[in-house]
XYZ file of C-alpha atoms in Angstrom:
519
model
C -68.941 21.141 13.438
C -68.942 23.925 16.042
C -66.602 23.831 18.979
C -67.009 26.023 22.019
C -64.734 26.363 25.026
C -64.440 23.046 26.831
C -66.539 21.368 24.162
C -65.962 17.622 23.893
C -65.464 15.063 21.215
C -66.485 11.550 22.139
C -65.131 8.446 20.503
C -65.356 4.727 21.102
C -62.034 3.297 22.217
C -60.693 0.122 20.618
C -57.729 -0.265 22.942
C -59.099 -3.414 24.530
C -61.685 -6.083 23.836
C -64.114 -4.924 26.519
C -64.344 -1.490 24.944
C -64.873 -2.949 21.496
C -67.809 -5.011 22.753
C -69.538 -2.131 24.504
C -71.208 0.729 22.657
C -71.461 2.637 25.928
C -67.677 2.743 26.542
C -66.535 6.252 25.608
C -63.549 8.446 26.252
C -63.940 12.210 26.427
C -61.230 14.401 25.044
C -61.380 18.019 26.165
C -60.481 20.532 23.476
C -59.526 24.006 24.574
C -60.361 26.673 21.982
C -57.437 28.796 23.118
C -54.939 26.159 21.950
C -53.484 28.144 19.070
C -50.953 25.491 18.093
C -53.477 23.373 16.249
C -55.337 24.546 13.111
C -58.740 22.836 13.358
C -59.570 23.950 9.871
C -56.523 24.660 7.770
C -55.993 28.323 6.920
C -53.494 27.403 4.230
C -54.205 26.890 0.557
C -53.407 23.849 -1.560
C -50.943 26.030 -3.458
C -49.007 26.682 -0.246
C -49.054 22.989 0.631
C -47.805 22.096 -2.842
C -44.975 24.617 -2.563
C -43.801 23.087 0.732
C -44.026 19.569 -0.672
C -41.907 20.531 -3.669
C -39.357 22.225 -1.434
C -39.123 19.102 0.752
C -38.714 16.985 -2.374
C -35.817 19.158 -3.529
C -33.953 19.312 -0.232
C -34.688 15.983 1.441
C -35.195 13.277 -1.165
C -31.864 13.588 -3.026
C -29.993 13.765 0.290
C -31.824 10.769 1.763
C -31.302 8.846 -1.483
C -27.533 9.362 -1.274
C -27.405 8.561 2.463
C -29.414 5.379 2.124
C -27.447 4.334 -0.935
C -24.161 4.761 0.906
C -25.496 2.710 3.827
C -26.441 -0.148 1.523
C -23.142 0.096 -0.365
C -21.241 -0.089 2.931
C -23.088 -3.290 3.876
C -23.056 -4.998 0.464
C -19.399 -4.144 -0.172
C -18.320 -6.860 2.270
C -19.467 -9.487 -0.218
C -17.490 -7.814 -3.023
C -14.443 -7.315 -0.810
C -14.510 -11.033 -0.002
C -13.895 -11.848 -3.682
C -10.878 -9.493 -3.718
C -8.965 -11.154 -0.904
C -10.498 -9.879 2.357
C -10.835 -13.422 3.724
C -7.295 -14.395 2.794
C -5.602 -11.147 3.873
C -7.235 -11.204 7.311
C -6.812 -14.980 7.723
C -10.520 -15.822 8.083
C -11.351 -19.506 8.475
C -14.507 -21.619 8.780
C -17.623 -19.575 9.571
C -15.743 -16.426 10.588
C -16.804 -14.613 7.415
C -20.470 -15.352 8.191
C -19.989 -13.925 11.677
C -18.911 -10.582 10.228
C -22.490 -10.169 8.996
C -24.086 -11.729 12.076
C -22.260 -9.484 14.564
C -23.311 -6.422 12.553
C -26.977 -7.276 13.112
C -26.481 -8.336 16.738
C -25.170 -4.850 17.507
C -27.906 -3.381 15.298
C -30.670 -5.079 17.286
C -29.155 -4.328 20.718
C -28.929 -0.604 20.059
C -32.085 -0.282 17.942
C -34.495 0.733 20.727
C -32.084 3.061 22.585
C -31.276 4.814 19.310
C -34.948 5.228 18.437
C -35.582 6.712 21.876
C -32.806 9.220 21.173
C -34.551 10.119 17.902
C -37.756 10.766 19.862
C -36.119 12.812 22.606
C -33.627 14.906 20.637
C -33.323 16.662 17.274
C -33.818 13.916 14.724
C -31.765 15.437 11.917
C -28.693 16.122 14.059
C -28.857 12.697 15.720
C -29.007 10.896 12.365
C -26.136 13.003 11.014
C -23.820 12.271 13.947
C -24.564 8.563 13.719
C -23.723 8.656 10.009
C -20.389 10.390 10.556
C -19.425 7.803 13.196
C -20.263 4.862 10.950
C -18.228 6.496 8.177
C -15.132 6.448 10.373
C -15.810 2.785 11.198
C -16.083 1.795 7.501
C -12.874 3.722 6.800
C -11.137 1.835 9.623
C -12.126 -1.557 8.165
C -9.588 -0.878 5.430
C -6.834 -1.045 8.091
C -8.000 -4.319 9.706
C -5.429 -7.116 9.905
C -7.305 -10.012 11.524
C -10.682 -11.425 12.517
C -10.717 -9.736 15.942
C -10.301 -6.276 14.456
C -12.837 -6.961 11.715
C -15.549 -8.291 14.004
C -15.078 -5.371 16.430
C -15.428 -2.841 13.629
C -18.447 -4.630 12.156
C -20.141 -4.523 15.576
C -19.495 -0.768 15.787
C -20.821 -0.369 12.247
C -24.066 -2.077 13.296
C -24.338 0.220 16.316
C -24.051 3.398 14.265
C -26.182 2.271 11.320
C -29.088 1.008 13.437
C -31.135 4.215 13.478
C -30.700 5.347 9.861
C -33.483 3.328 8.204
C -36.113 3.764 10.964
C -35.072 7.400 11.318
C -35.616 8.073 7.620
C -39.054 6.423 7.783
C -39.980 8.736 10.675
C -38.672 11.766 8.754
C -40.934 10.852 5.822
C -43.889 10.573 8.225
C -43.237 14.090 9.506
C -43.091 15.672 6.039
C -45.576 13.848 3.814
C -49.229 12.834 3.762
C -50.318 9.214 4.065
C -50.806 8.822 0.301
C -47.273 10.138 -0.271
C -45.495 7.881 2.247
C -44.990 4.914 -0.068
C -43.704 6.835 -3.096
C -41.295 9.024 -1.090
C -39.989 6.138 0.983
C -39.519 3.945 -2.079
C -37.688 6.795 -3.766
C -34.911 6.936 -1.197
C -34.961 3.147 -0.811
C -34.437 2.783 -4.562
C -30.879 3.849 -3.766
C -30.529 0.288 -2.493
C -29.932 -0.510 -6.164
C -29.583 2.909 -7.777
C -26.557 3.978 -5.774
C -25.360 0.406 -6.173
C -24.773 1.144 -9.853
C -22.475 4.041 -8.945
C -20.639 2.157 -6.209
C -20.305 -0.993 -8.360
C -18.626 0.941 -11.148
C -16.307 2.607 -8.632
C -15.454 -0.711 -6.963
C -14.889 -2.215 -10.421
C -12.348 0.518 -11.104
C -10.598 -0.120 -7.783
C -10.702 -3.880 -8.336
C -9.197 -3.503 -11.811
C -6.093 -1.955 -10.237
C -5.458 -5.206 -8.410
C -5.237 -7.000 -11.760
C -2.684 -4.408 -12.922
C -0.583 -4.160 -9.752
C -0.969 -7.691 -8.417
C -2.591 -9.150 -5.280
C -0.291 -7.152 -2.995
C -2.388 -4.088 -3.912
C -5.262 -5.451 -1.729
C -8.074 -3.622 -3.518
C -10.614 -4.429 -0.799
C -8.846 -2.016 1.564
C -9.183 0.863 -0.887
C -12.866 0.041 -1.282
C -13.269 0.739 2.443
C -11.219 3.930 2.211
C -13.475 5.203 -0.566
C -16.814 4.270 1.025
C -15.833 5.442 4.513
C -14.585 8.834 3.321
C -17.716 9.388 1.233
C -19.933 8.507 4.211
C -18.188 11.055 6.458
C -18.509 13.833 3.881
C -22.225 13.199 3.324
C -22.808 12.934 7.093
C -21.336 16.408 7.622
C -23.571 17.707 4.829
C -26.633 16.201 6.558
C -26.049 18.285 9.693
C -27.141 21.371 7.778
C -30.050 19.983 5.722
C -31.597 16.856 7.275
C -34.403 17.027 9.842
C -38.103 17.414 10.572
C -40.098 20.548 9.651
C -39.503 22.185 13.035
C -35.734 21.524 12.868
C -34.483 22.458 9.410
C -32.940 25.819 8.629
C -34.166 26.030 5.050
C -37.786 26.769 6.022
C -39.027 30.118 7.285
C -41.187 30.148 10.470
C -44.287 30.538 8.289
C -43.240 27.645 6.059
C -42.670 25.453 9.120
C -46.233 26.151 10.225
C -47.546 25.198 6.772
C -45.442 22.016 6.694
C -46.795 20.935 10.081
C -50.399 21.741 9.129
C -50.040 19.780 5.868
C -49.493 16.424 7.613
C -52.078 16.784 10.395
C -54.736 14.960 8.295
C -52.536 11.848 8.725
C -54.091 11.730 12.219
C -50.795 10.639 13.742
C -49.634 14.052 14.962
C -46.395 15.653 13.788
C -42.989 16.492 15.170
C -44.580 19.611 16.675
C -47.642 17.914 18.184
C -46.269 14.485 19.133
C -45.827 14.105 22.883
C -42.241 13.702 24.067
C -43.393 11.866 27.200
C -42.978 8.102 27.171
C -46.399 6.422 27.514
C -46.345 2.879 28.908
C -49.996 2.302 28.064
C -49.063 2.620 24.394
C -46.341 -0.006 24.901
C -48.958 -2.368 26.366
C -51.262 -1.647 23.434
C -48.513 -2.698 21.022
C -48.291 -6.105 22.671
C -52.063 -6.594 22.251
C -52.165 -5.379 18.658
C -51.689 -8.226 16.111
C -50.494 -5.713 13.510
C -47.506 -4.959 15.736
C -46.516 -8.623 15.514
C -47.266 -8.799 11.780
C -44.822 -5.925 11.193
C -41.952 -7.562 13.070
C -42.516 -11.072 11.703
C -42.842 -9.808 8.129
C -39.568 -7.940 8.517
C -37.874 -11.091 9.821
C -39.163 -13.277 6.987
C -38.131 -10.764 4.306
C -34.671 -10.286 5.748
C -33.622 -13.930 6.013
C -33.087 -14.035 2.213
C -31.813 -10.459 2.303
C -29.086 -11.292 4.822
C -27.984 -14.420 3.010
C -27.989 -12.986 -0.491
C -26.303 -9.754 0.608
C -23.422 -11.567 2.308
C -23.046 -14.401 -0.203
C -24.447 -12.993 -3.470
C -21.091 -12.230 -5.086
C -19.618 -15.515 -3.826
C -22.568 -17.486 -5.242
C -22.170 -15.736 -8.594
C -18.498 -16.633 -8.829
C -19.660 -20.225 -8.296
C -21.680 -19.953 -11.518
C -18.375 -19.522 -13.389
C -17.896 -15.717 -13.459
C -14.779 -13.823 -12.341
C -14.918 -11.315 -9.474
C -14.807 -8.355 -11.901
C -17.523 -9.896 -14.059
C -19.709 -10.327 -10.978
C -19.495 -6.587 -10.295
C -20.491 -5.686 -13.865
C -23.272 -8.288 -13.976
C -24.816 -6.722 -10.868
C -25.626 -3.584 -12.868
C -28.634 -5.015 -14.800
C -29.950 -6.342 -11.479
C -29.706 -2.866 -9.999
C -31.419 -1.272 -13.011
C -34.288 -3.764 -12.756
C -34.604 -3.106 -9.045
C -34.743 0.686 -9.455
C -37.341 0.353 -12.221
C -39.520 -1.873 -10.041
C -39.219 0.507 -7.084
C -40.311 3.471 -9.188
C -43.184 1.544 -10.780
C -44.496 0.440 -7.388
C -44.121 3.994 -6.097
C -46.290 5.333 -8.918
C -48.922 2.598 -8.479
C -49.235 3.057 -4.716
C -49.540 6.831 -5.107
C -52.111 6.759 -7.899
C -54.213 3.803 -6.707
C -55.397 3.808 -3.118
C -54.732 0.835 -0.821
C -52.474 -1.121 -3.182
C -49.347 -1.261 -1.025
C -49.916 -4.736 0.364
C -50.919 -6.153 -3.013
C -47.596 -4.857 -4.383
C -45.815 -6.429 -1.407
C -47.249 -9.859 -2.239
C -46.585 -9.456 -5.960
C -42.926 -8.551 -5.319
C -42.263 -11.866 -3.584
C -43.185 -14.090 -6.528
C -40.349 -13.301 -9.041
C -37.677 -13.723 -6.367
C -39.163 -17.033 -5.225
C -39.040 -18.279 -8.834
C -35.474 -16.992 -9.299
C -34.122 -18.699 -6.167
C -35.920 -21.904 -7.155
C -34.117 -21.784 -10.518
C -30.727 -21.263 -8.845
C -31.392 -24.141 -6.453
C -32.483 -26.685 -9.055
C -29.819 -26.112 -11.729
C -26.253 -27.408 -11.240
C -23.198 -25.163 -11.421
C -22.422 -26.153 -14.991
C -21.045 -23.728 -17.609
C -24.095 -24.556 -19.756
C -26.406 -23.058 -17.145
C -24.400 -20.126 -15.814
C -26.358 -17.495 -17.760
C -29.669 -19.153 -16.883
C -28.713 -19.127 -13.206
C -27.609 -15.512 -13.542
C -31.086 -14.766 -14.925
C -32.574 -16.312 -11.769
C -30.264 -14.196 -9.624
C -31.345 -11.135 -11.622
C -34.830 -11.393 -10.061
C -33.590 -11.511 -6.470
C -33.714 -7.830 -5.437
C -37.426 -7.384 -6.225
C -38.584 -9.169 -3.048
C -37.153 -6.492 -0.743
C -40.033 -4.192 -1.761
C -42.221 -6.330 0.532
C -40.074 -5.259 3.493
C -39.635 -1.638 2.420
C -43.350 -1.057 1.769
C -44.120 -2.582 5.172
C -41.885 0.095 6.698
C -44.041 2.788 5.074
C -47.066 1.396 6.928
C -45.514 2.509 10.231
C -45.947 6.292 9.728
C -49.231 5.678 7.874
C -50.922 3.218 10.245
C -49.383 3.597 13.694
C -50.590 6.578 15.707
C -49.220 7.571 19.093
C -45.602 8.640 19.344
C -44.521 5.963 21.831
C -46.420 3.241 19.978
C -44.845 4.315 16.692
C -41.364 4.250 18.256
C -41.902 0.763 19.706
C -43.373 -0.565 16.440
C -40.499 0.888 14.444
C -37.973 -0.640 16.831
C -39.628 -4.057 16.784
C -39.817 -3.999 12.990
C -36.095 -3.377 12.782
C -35.429 -6.019 15.427
C -37.111 -8.403 12.982
C -34.948 -6.900 10.240
C -31.788 -7.628 12.240
C -32.840 -11.101 13.361
C -33.720 -12.052 9.780
C -30.400 -10.831 8.423
C -28.516 -12.675 11.176
C -30.314 -15.936 10.424
C -29.847 -15.396 6.692
C -26.093 -15.022 7.025
C -25.878 -18.198 9.133
C -27.935 -20.576 6.965
C -25.355 -20.216 4.174
C -22.662 -22.605 5.436
C -19.144 -22.852 4.012
C -19.539 -26.647 3.808
C -22.415 -26.109 1.330
C -20.301 -24.090 -1.108
C -20.505 -23.360 -3.965
C -24.272 -23.947 -4.419
C -25.427 -23.332 -0.811
C -28.575 -25.447 -1.294
C -29.683 -25.351 2.359
C -29.446 -21.556 2.349
C -31.475 -21.060 -0.818
C -34.172 -23.491 0.398
C -34.392 -21.540 3.664
C -34.888 -18.335 1.674
C -37.753 -19.848 -0.322
C -39.511 -21.113 2.813
C -39.408 -17.638 4.361
C -40.717 -15.967 1.200
C -43.625 -18.419 0.974
C -44.668 -17.821 4.596
C -44.311 -14.067 4.151
C -46.719 -14.071 1.194
C -49.527 -15.554 3.291
C -48.703 -13.404 6.333
C -49.200 -10.231 4.277
C -52.548 -11.574 3.056
C -53.736 -12.124 6.648
C -52.350 -8.720 7.711
C -54.295 -6.932 4.988
C -57.480 -8.809 5.908
C -57.198 -7.590 9.518
C -56.711 -3.949 8.472
C -59.598 -4.131 5.991
C -61.916 -5.541 8.663
C -60.975 -2.769 11.098
C -61.793 -0.093 8.534
C -65.104 -1.731 7.632
C -66.132 -2.136 11.287
C -65.346 1.508 12.017
C -67.239 2.737 8.968
C -70.260 0.720 10.067
C -70.070 2.134 13.607
C -69.898 5.744 12.392
C -72.845 5.202 10.045
C -74.845 3.982 13.040
C -73.850 7.125 14.955
C -74.746 9.365 11.993
C -71.272 10.895 11.710
C -70.414 12.269 8.272
C -67.088 11.752 6.491
C -66.130 15.434 6.878
C -66.881 15.334 10.590
C -64.891 12.110 10.930
C -61.832 13.732 9.405
C -62.026 16.709 11.762
C -62.413 14.486 14.824
C -59.559 12.280 13.652
C -57.295 15.335 13.455
C -58.227 16.361 16.987
C -57.313 13.012 18.467
C -54.200 12.735 16.326
C -53.069 16.053 17.755
C -53.552 14.712 21.266
C -51.335 11.682 20.618
C -54.175 9.149 20.610
C -53.208 5.775 19.160
C -54.776 4.244 16.071
C -56.736 1.799 18.264
C -57.981 4.551 20.571
C -59.050 6.755 17.665
C -62.131 5.224 16.017
C -61.973 7.962 13.370
C -58.549 6.745 12.194
C -58.413 4.814 8.909
C -55.707 2.321 7.944
C -53.812 2.338 4.669
C -53.289 -0.975 2.923
């Protein structure tokens, strides 16, 4: 396709229903040939692209894996600390323990959007690093807490500082990797949810064992906070020098930065160099009209109700089966190994086979549903404790449905403001789900927590059908657009070029008829 000065590309907008129903409704995008910042046809070879991808894999993925693993360990450790005397030593009564999880997510949701705006306006790598260092100091301080007031204040601060890490990492992946690579790279660092859990569990087991040697006055839960908080601070300082988008990091040369930016332009969502910094209210309005925006937030909520409950009460529920607190830590290791294996398997499948993400999301729900059903139906009898542990073993698999949905944000949401709003809303759902999950497990229902486990199953069942509807909508959009372009006589190669042009100009996925959704 030839482009002269002030040549135009025309596309049919899908930003509202009137435009979709009219073949005559067109928007003209003016393309200036003297805009040297955008490579219309890439001048870089596949070998150069591969070299940049491998370099990003070496520098970013191990660091993000450790960071995400520490974040999850910091959150999950509360459940372990509760079995080592945290509730007794800080004089918690009634539902106060549940509120330690709820307040975390209240702060998380309040500061989610402001933090994501900061990520859009300022250097993403530095912002994430400073947040991480601050939350490290908070986790360290939990070890010094003496009462409920101090604990709930620190947990609120922890939620504030952790709120941008997960969405920030998803945005970092979107700036470095192609659409087909989003799922595998995101699942890699998210596998630390269980993978780093193996490391932290063994460390916490060692700390907990000291309490058996020195007596309850040792208060092992405090030393667990000292360890996790100190580690978080150290890794946060390390991130200052290595974490960031292609235009930010120091470990790429100027030429390599140009190649890294050019490599992701076929995503048709722009890059950290081309994305507009200006806030666009029309993209906010488009979010509210887009059903996929609502699917993303609701799916996150439904997935995180069981996540919040099982994270806060998992260790407590396991002790109810008849295991000691140290045994619970060791018995979490096979669960973590299974989870990591499933993450890696799904990552390979979604990379090798196109449009399988949402099928894997639905498949991941089923084993957890069956496992929770088993835990709910069987009594807490010594005869069944290993059977119930087997049901609990299947619990972590369901979270893939939430994590893979996060990878759809950089893949399917174009327009920088729209992507920021969608990311924020998704993590609002994440927070709301975790808050509800921590509250449906009531102390009066101990030790089986039947009402909580039933609530988890209801959410998982609804989520399964929501994902099915979500995928149907995306598939229909792709099919309708393909049909329209065939009618206009536009070839696949020409479509890709036009999609890049509009992606560079910060057009949204609904505005850009040449955009194609991943499923």
